[in-house]
């Protein structure tokens, strides 16, 4: 299973001198916003995503009287999260394709860890708003939203509304890519913009995969490279899962 | 100048035991976002507004070839800035009336302190996004946006792009209202929702007024009450102007 | 209370040679449209606003089963109300910020004179459509809409649907501004476009103020100037209230 | 040419006792709005349509550099033109199918009488806004808009901008229908709502037909009935053409 | 009945050498799509329209509890149905005027042949999507949609849901026009784009007319020409009605 | 590399008795629409997608004067492509999230095989419209669009506009999933709706991967299962690539 992908000394090529398989520094601030049922400011290097969980009574029409709940997500980017200002989607009057794609990914990922029967006919909305964008905003959103979700569900159990928590396990996500022939974990914006292949991996605490999306815009990749990217991603996600747990322990 | 408005011991009726003519604690964090030309996190009690200034080349069509610049503002509220979740305007496909009204107010207020000739054919956009809303978001946005504007223009001067700063003076704003017959400065959400009269005042550093808007939904007010509200507002704005200056001194 | 504002002989500078504190000629034509419950063509100089009141059963969701009614307003401008044609908001697919701001002002003003308990769970919509615009369209809309409202409520009482009229008193509005250092009442378009300060005042028949909005785009104003503007506005509104009453006496 | 359609004594069945082949009273008020290049208030019985003509430099993209002009129309209905209030299209965020259909008809009709070469690269927009609707608003709009167009083009000739008028001849329109088996000219709303067949006819001063649209919702019609409807329509349009000319003679 | 319209040997001027009063080849493929209750691919020369009938429970609000059904239509054009690509209406965010006009025509035409009492509170939606456009798409849509409707209603009768078919008779449509002074039946795109007059005729199997729309953009037409256009249209529609019946006989 | 995934005799569980690793019957009809530069009707079992390629001069703003071309895609679904009717996105006024996600995937996939330098400043739009949907519409769209693209580019070369074809190689796609613990190739709708994991694979003729997206809604998957899904997908795509080539050979 020899891979032609080079593995050079990473100090030479990553802007922040990280090893190829290292995450950026993680900071998860719980209870960032007092108004939400669950709130987390998720920081991964310079990427900063505010993740708020809302629990509402009722479910969308197609689930009514099913006894089952629903989890969905919305994703937004403040105009100056980016180096050049991005026009507001509210001003343009429509949600763009990229936003749609991302919020569908976040929603699916979080649904994979919630027992909808145990949740009952409630809807959880995870609002993920990017305050500052430096690559990996969608995976940071998933990782942070899961903590916000855990906090919100914890409150429901504490309040006696639910006996058992509908959260089956934690889920976290990271990005990985191929830049100049090197597989790199957790791409920052500058690396991401030069990447030949960009991959997002969403993984459960038990190691099960829920999403793997590997995209090549300018080039293609081999199955061996796909394997190495998955190796790096699994390593990173284990660290993210540990950071989530540490946050939750402190927060409760 | 006898006013029938009562001035009871404020400790009795304000939720946070503030005197009737006291502001909430102010915190102005400069450079909150690294991407923007000017960035400020403006906090007034639990109200938290992120104000980012963008400077773009060019002006709207009606100013082209006039040699004059333009200043405008956009205002947004994250879904969970509020106690119950507010649907995103991007999802609803249109900007609401309240948002329009507020961003027009912010834009006018900031235009009053910029020398458009000195700015030249550039457009400054002030994005004011509410992370947490506890009353007074529009006045906090004006006060914070003026600091972000000063930081952004300071960079242009420092970079030699402009010789003299187009910022003529600082501007700040606060709210004042009548609750249970008492004039109160800087209403928090709980007070605001019970107010018979709600007033926003925007004032320059030289004491000139640029906006005074006093609105009664359920009742009406006298000219004497209008006078007392202006007295309180002026006192508060002097403190806000001092806080702005302190921030700018530290930041530069 | 010395004011630095000059009070020159107004004949010298107003296009129509009005005194500084004089309204333009008012004409209020009741029953202009046969289809509406209350209808008024409000003319103030060349400004012509058609105000129609509709009474519908039911209230918005948040008032259901409260036993209380609701009053709201919509404002529109025909494309050729203005010297150069304005594109229709229906064609652009959205209601603009200025329209939103104005219709919110009209709605609040009219709500201040209606006893919502006495109205019961009914909604009154005031449609204010500008046929010709020569300044002061929003204040003409308020003044005219109050007459249309009175006519519509009068019909409900006459028909025995309501025993007592929910209209507590009349409300009227005018604009006032500072042009070339002079305070002027009831600005026409040409004056308005040159004004340094523009103020709208909404006042009840009993002298109570419900809205005062004073805006400076290019300059600022002192509290003394604010006082003189209020003096002029009060004088004008007393004349408007008299004209409303005369119309209602004739109409019923 | 025996027609099975009955021709009873019309006094028996028309609400206003008109003969079957009679128009309602016509009133054409020129210069209704001072701001527009051409303006007419067109009244046909209780139907009242404000028709304003705007002349703008330039043409739509597909005509640029063709040396030819363009004529288009927009149609709107104020919310209380109708007995029960109609929601604004600007609030709904889109122009409805009925509006689209009508403004396309008005545009085509007016284009048929303008020499586009003589007009040159100018666009004429005819805004037709219904203040009160009692049937036949689209045909009243065509008849009124042609007068507004004539007034606007007259000004261009008078000002020396154009040497010869691009208006080749007048055009007018009326409706005709079959109600209870009777062919009736110029249906009022009450008649129109009961009509089995509804027809709009647009005819030039020289008798040429430019639009004939006969629609049966619940039934069908024979060619003989189509013929009788055309007879009535031609009679009515001759009277409308005379009224247009009389207005223009007075107006100039 | 002497007509000044010339009737030259048609071989000289029609691109496909058809006689002036001849239809293009018709092909009606039933059951084109398996998912719909009724489905037809309607081809008229190179014009290809996919007509699908959907039967849904329930009716629009204004018909609820009336015991009556409703029939409506939607019309779309694939981007490359035309020689140069047409932008999608979904991307532009609104349905255009032409689309609105056409789908209203299709809906009215099909409603004329359905007994709404017999249908009961059901809604039939006829989706007419143009795969390839070579003139006459709206009339092909009507002709094809009626077959799809017959197939769908046939299924309801066969399933025992309805005892008697609500389809009273068939309806079909064609276009006719005047090109270079000649009346021509069933215009292809190239002819249509040069036509001085364009007419659509919708006729029932019993010969009753339900829609006649004759439009002149650049010119006008006489009543004699209108008569000749109707003669040609009636001839064509008789052939279309025969083709519809042949299809239905084979399909059932 | 022992996989716990069962591989039972597939005849027992696939509705059409296909082996687990078999594609549905493929039919690729070139030149389906005469108007487009390249046109293909792609059928995969009952899934039917019309793929049309348009070549336009010019590129989006950010590529202007770069000498490089652009390839993009739009995806649509006719209302009755599905068993229950889906509302048109044009009527709802916005493009949905699923549509956005799919057309971004198609666009990226096709861009991977085009040499943008060789294309020059031209834009190719691939319209993929689903006439009938039975699972796998997005992968059928990619496979069909690549043939339409090849046909369109072939015309440019034949016409002498381009010397060398900008198409570097073919690309094709298929879906694969896990149903009841079994990995299955090319899921039909019934299988897809029961799948625990759904994967789309896009692969180049040279075996390079350009997109792999594996999604678990209700469950998760192991790396071994991911491997088996890739094995099946590669087998299927080799067959699709062969079918594409056969079509192109016949078509040219």
PDB file of N, CA, C and O in Angstrom, chain C residues 3-10 13 20 178-184 225 228 232:
ATOM      1  N   UNK C   3     -32.226  82.480  21.055  1.00  0.00           N
ATOM      2  CA  UNK C   3     -31.978  81.528  19.971  1.00  0.00           C
ATOM      3  C   UNK C   3     -31.183  82.221  18.873  1.00  0.00           C
ATOM      4  O   UNK C   3     -31.521  83.338  18.476  1.00  0.00           O
ATOM      5  N   UNK C   4     -30.143  81.537  18.393  1.00  0.00           N
ATOM      6  CA  UNK C   4     -29.357  82.177  17.334  1.00  0.00           C
ATOM      7  C   UNK C   4     -30.007  82.025  15.973  1.00  0.00           C
ATOM      8  O   UNK C   4     -29.576  82.604  15.002  1.00  0.00           O
ATOM      9  N   UNK C   5     -31.050  81.237  15.911  1.00  0.00           N
ATOM     10  CA  UNK C   5     -31.740  81.067  14.637  1.00  0.00           C
ATOM     11  C   UNK C   5     -32.352  82.394  14.208  1.00  0.00           C
ATOM     12  O   UNK C   5     -33.049  83.044  14.976  1.00  0.00           O
ATOM     13  N   UNK C   6     -32.094  82.783  12.990  1.00  0.00           N
ATOM     14  CA  UNK C   6     -32.641  84.044  12.475  1.00  0.00           C
ATOM     15  C   UNK C   6     -34.129  83.874  12.174  1.00  0.00           C
ATOM     16  O   UNK C   6     -34.589  82.793  11.846  1.00  0.00           O
ATOM     17  N   UNK C   7     -34.893  84.926  12.282  1.00  0.00           N
ATOM     18  CA  UNK C   7     -36.292  84.890  11.859  1.00  0.00           C
ATOM     19  C   UNK C   7     -36.562  86.056  10.921  1.00  0.00           C
ATOM     20  O   UNK C   7     -37.163  87.049  11.292  1.00  0.00           O
ATOM     21  N   UNK C   8     -36.072  85.943   9.700  1.00  0.00           N
ATOM     22  CA  UNK C   8     -36.152  87.041   8.733  1.00  0.00           C
ATOM     23  C   UNK C   8     -37.585  87.170   8.220  1.00  0.00           C
ATOM     24  O   UNK C   8     -38.422  86.318   8.480  1.00  0.00           O
ATOM     25  N   UNK C   9     -37.837  88.174   7.461  1.00  0.00           N
ATOM     26  CA  UNK C   9     -39.157  88.297   6.846  1.00  0.00           C
ATOM     27  C   UNK C   9     -39.270  87.154   5.845  1.00  0.00           C
ATOM     28  O   UNK C   9     -38.514  87.070   4.886  1.00  0.00           O
ATOM     29  N   UNK C  10     -40.171  86.259   6.084  1.00  0.00           N
ATOM     30  CA  UNK C  10     -40.184  85.013   5.307  1.00  0.00           C
ATOM     31  C   UNK C  10     -40.523  85.232   3.836  1.00  0.00           C
ATOM     32  O   UNK C  10     -40.156  84.431   2.996  1.00  0.00           O
ATOM     33  N   UNK C  13     -37.834  84.489   1.218  1.00  0.00           N
ATOM     34  CA  UNK C  13     -37.136  83.261   0.828  1.00  0.00           C
ATOM     35  C   UNK C  13     -38.027  82.062   0.553  1.00  0.00           C
ATOM     36  O   UNK C  13     -37.546  81.063   0.053  1.00  0.00           O
ATOM     37  N   UNK C  20     -42.884  82.063   7.524  1.00  0.00           N
ATOM     38  CA  UNK C  20     -42.105  80.912   7.992  1.00  0.00           C
ATOM     39  C   UNK C  20     -42.965  79.935   8.778  1.00  0.00           C
ATOM     40  O   UNK C  20     -42.724  78.724   8.754  1.00  0.00           O
ATOM     41  N   UNK C 178     -35.121  73.289   9.190  1.00  0.00           N
ATOM     42  CA  UNK C 178     -34.247  74.471   9.206  1.00  0.00           C
ATOM     43  C   UNK C 178     -33.590  74.585   7.828  1.00  0.00           C
ATOM     44  O   UNK C 178     -32.893  73.682   7.393  1.00  0.00           O
ATOM     45  N   UNK C 179     -33.896  75.700   7.151  1.00  0.00           N
ATOM     46  CA  UNK C 179     -33.350  75.941   5.814  1.00  0.00           C
ATOM     47  C   UNK C 179     -32.597  77.257   5.858  1.00  0.00           C
ATOM     48  O   UNK C 179     -33.163  78.284   6.263  1.00  0.00           O
ATOM     49  N   UNK C 180     -31.351  77.223   5.489  1.00  0.00           N
ATOM     50  CA  UNK C 180     -30.525  78.433   5.509  1.00  0.00           C
ATOM     51  C   UNK C 180     -30.601  79.120   6.868  1.00  0.00           C
ATOM     52  O   UNK C 180     -30.693  80.360   6.944  1.00  0.00           O
ATOM     53  N   UNK C 181     -30.625  78.344   7.913  1.00  0.00           N
ATOM     54  CA  UNK C 181     -30.629  78.910   9.261  1.00  0.00           C
ATOM     55  C   UNK C 181     -31.993  79.331   9.763  1.00  0.00           C
ATOM     56  O   UNK C 181     -32.135  79.752  10.915  1.00  0.00           O
ATOM     57  N   UNK C 182     -33.029  79.235   8.916  1.00  0.00           N
ATOM     58  CA  UNK C 182     -34.370  79.645   9.325  1.00  0.00           C
ATOM     59  C   UNK C 182     -35.250  78.437   9.614  1.00  0.00           C
ATOM     60  O   UNK C 182     -35.296  77.492   8.829  1.00  0.00           O
ATOM     61  N   UNK C 183     -35.990  78.506  10.703  1.00  0.00           N
ATOM     62  CA  UNK C 183     -36.969  77.464  10.983  1.00  0.00           C
ATOM     63  C   UNK C 183     -38.202  77.733  10.129  1.00  0.00           C
ATOM     64  O   UNK C 183     -38.719  78.858  10.116  1.00  0.00           O
ATOM     65  N   UNK C 184     -38.635  76.725   9.401  1.00  0.00           N
ATOM     66  CA  UNK C 184     -39.775  76.869   8.488  1.00  0.00           C
ATOM     67  C   UNK C 184     -40.787  75.757   8.759  1.00  0.00           C
ATOM     68  O   UNK C 184     -40.415  74.602   8.966  1.00  0.00           O
ATOM     69  N   UNK C 225     -33.075  75.341  19.031  1.00  0.00           N
ATOM     70  CA  UNK C 225     -33.686  75.189  17.701  1.00  0.00           C
ATOM     71  C   UNK C 225     -34.775  74.122  17.727  1.00  0.00           C
ATOM     72  O   UNK C 225     -35.816  74.265  17.087  1.00  0.00           O
ATOM     73  N   UNK C 228     -37.836  75.771  18.985  1.00  0.00           N
ATOM     74  CA  UNK C 228     -38.552  76.621  18.029  1.00  0.00           C
ATOM     75  C   UNK C 228     -39.286  75.776  16.982  1.00  0.00           C
ATOM     76  O   UNK C 228     -40.408  76.087  16.572  1.00  0.00           O
ATOM     77  N   UNK C 232     -43.371  75.917  16.142  1.00  0.00           N
ATOM     78  CA  UNK C 232     -43.982  76.050  14.810  1.00  0.00           C
ATOM     79  C   UNK C 232     -44.896  74.857  14.521  1.00  0.00           C
ATOM     80  O   UNK C 232     -46.000  74.998  14.002  1.00  0.00           O
TER      81      UNK C 232
END
